């Protein structure tokens, strides 16, 4: 009785949006990795054992 398929059809995403999201994710991951490296280097220099627990 209902001619529509089950579920709502999604709009196809634009390639430009996907590219922007991919670039933003890559930048975010790079920033987080740099922060983690800086934190671990700081801990290694100061010998802070409490922060490692």
PDB file of C-alpha atoms in Angstrom:
ATOM      1  CA  UNK A   1       0.000   0.000   0.000  1.00  0.00           C
ATOM      2  CA  UNK A   2       2.938   2.259   0.603  1.00  0.00           C
ATOM      3  CA  UNK A   3       5.046   2.744  -2.532  1.00  0.00           C
ATOM      4  CA  UNK A   4       7.932   4.400  -0.694  1.00  0.00           C
ATOM      5  CA  UNK A   5      10.920   2.232   0.293  1.00  0.00           C
ATOM      6  CA  UNK A   6      11.532   1.589   3.971  1.00  0.00           C
ATOM      7  CA  UNK A   7      13.768   4.151   5.660  1.00  0.00           C
ATOM      8  CA  UNK A   8      14.362   7.702   4.614  1.00  0.00           C
ATOM      9  CA  UNK A   9      16.611   8.234   1.628  1.00  0.00           C
ATOM     10  CA  UNK A  10      19.730  10.212   2.434  1.00  0.00           C
ATOM     11  CA  UNK A  11      20.887  13.061   0.292  1.00  0.00           C
ATOM     12  CA  UNK A  12      24.146  12.242  -1.415  1.00  0.00           C
ATOM     13  CA  UNK A  13      26.983  14.139   0.211  1.00  0.00           C
ATOM     14  CA  UNK A  14      28.841  16.627  -1.884  1.00  0.00           C
ATOM     15  CA  UNK A  15      32.468  15.800  -2.632  1.00  0.00           C
ATOM     16  CA  UNK A  16      33.552  19.234  -1.408  1.00  0.00           C
ATOM     17  CA  UNK A  17      32.042  18.586   2.014  1.00  0.00           C
ATOM     18  CA  UNK A  18      33.751  15.217   2.269  1.00  0.00           C
ATOM     19  CA  UNK A  19      37.083  16.782   1.348  1.00  0.00           C
ATOM     20  CA  UNK A  20      36.668  19.522   3.963  1.00  0.00           C
ATOM     21  CA  UNK A  21      35.763  17.000   6.644  1.00  0.00           C
ATOM     22  CA  UNK A  22      38.691  14.780   5.716  1.00  0.00           C
ATOM     23  CA  UNK A  23      41.098  17.726   5.869  1.00  0.00           C
ATOM     24  CA  UNK A  24      39.680  18.885   9.215  1.00  0.00           C
ATOM     25  CA  UNK A  25      40.001  15.387  10.668  1.00  0.00           C
ATOM     26  CA  UNK A  26      43.572  15.073   9.437  1.00  0.00           C
ATOM     27  CA  UNK A  27      44.506  18.452  10.948  1.00  0.00           C
ATOM     28  CA  UNK A  28      42.815  17.559  14.236  1.00  0.00           C
ATOM     29  CA  UNK A  29      44.636  14.239  14.479  1.00  0.00           C
ATOM     30  CA  UNK A  30      47.977  15.893  13.684  1.00  0.00           C
ATOM     31  CA  UNK A  31      47.372  18.509  16.374  1.00  0.00           C
ATOM     32  CA  UNK A  32      46.433  15.869  18.946  1.00  0.00           C
ATOM     33  CA  UNK A  33      49.495  13.762  18.122  1.00  0.00           C
ATOM     34  CA  UNK A  34      51.725  16.813  18.493  1.00  0.00           C
ATOM     35  CA  UNK A  35      50.139  17.594  21.867  1.00  0.00           C
ATOM     36  CA  UNK A  36      50.638  14.005  23.036  1.00  0.00           C
ATOM     37  CA  UNK A  37      54.282  14.062  21.921  1.00  0.00           C
ATOM     38  CA  UNK A  38      54.858  17.348  23.736  1.00  0.00           C
ATOM     39  CA  UNK A  39      53.261  15.985  26.907  1.00  0.00           C
ATOM     40  CA  UNK A  40      55.324  12.799  26.860  1.00  0.00           C
ATOM     41  CA  UNK A  41      58.519  14.741  26.146  1.00  0.00           C
ATOM     42  CA  UNK A  42      57.744  17.079  29.036  1.00  0.00           C
ATOM     43  CA  UNK A  43      57.185  14.121  31.366  1.00  0.00           C
ATOM     44  CA  UNK A  44      60.438  12.524  30.241  1.00  0.00           C
ATOM     45  CA  UNK A  45      62.397  15.728  30.881  1.00  0.00           C
ATOM     46  CA  UNK A  46      60.938  16.366  34.327  1.00  0.00           C
ATOM     47  CA  UNK A  47      60.817  12.726  35.378  1.00  0.00           C
ATOM     48  CA  UNK A  48      57.215  13.113  36.497  1.00  0.00           C
ATOM     49  CA  UNK A  49      56.153   9.579  37.413  1.00  0.00           C
ATOM     50  CA  UNK A  50      52.811  10.617  38.914  1.00  0.00           C
ATOM     51  CA  UNK A  51      51.502  11.885  35.543  1.00  0.00           C
ATOM     52  CA  UNK A  52      52.213   8.508  33.939  1.00  0.00           C
ATOM     53  CA  UNK A  53      49.923   6.564  36.314  1.00  0.00           C
TER      54      UNK A  53
END
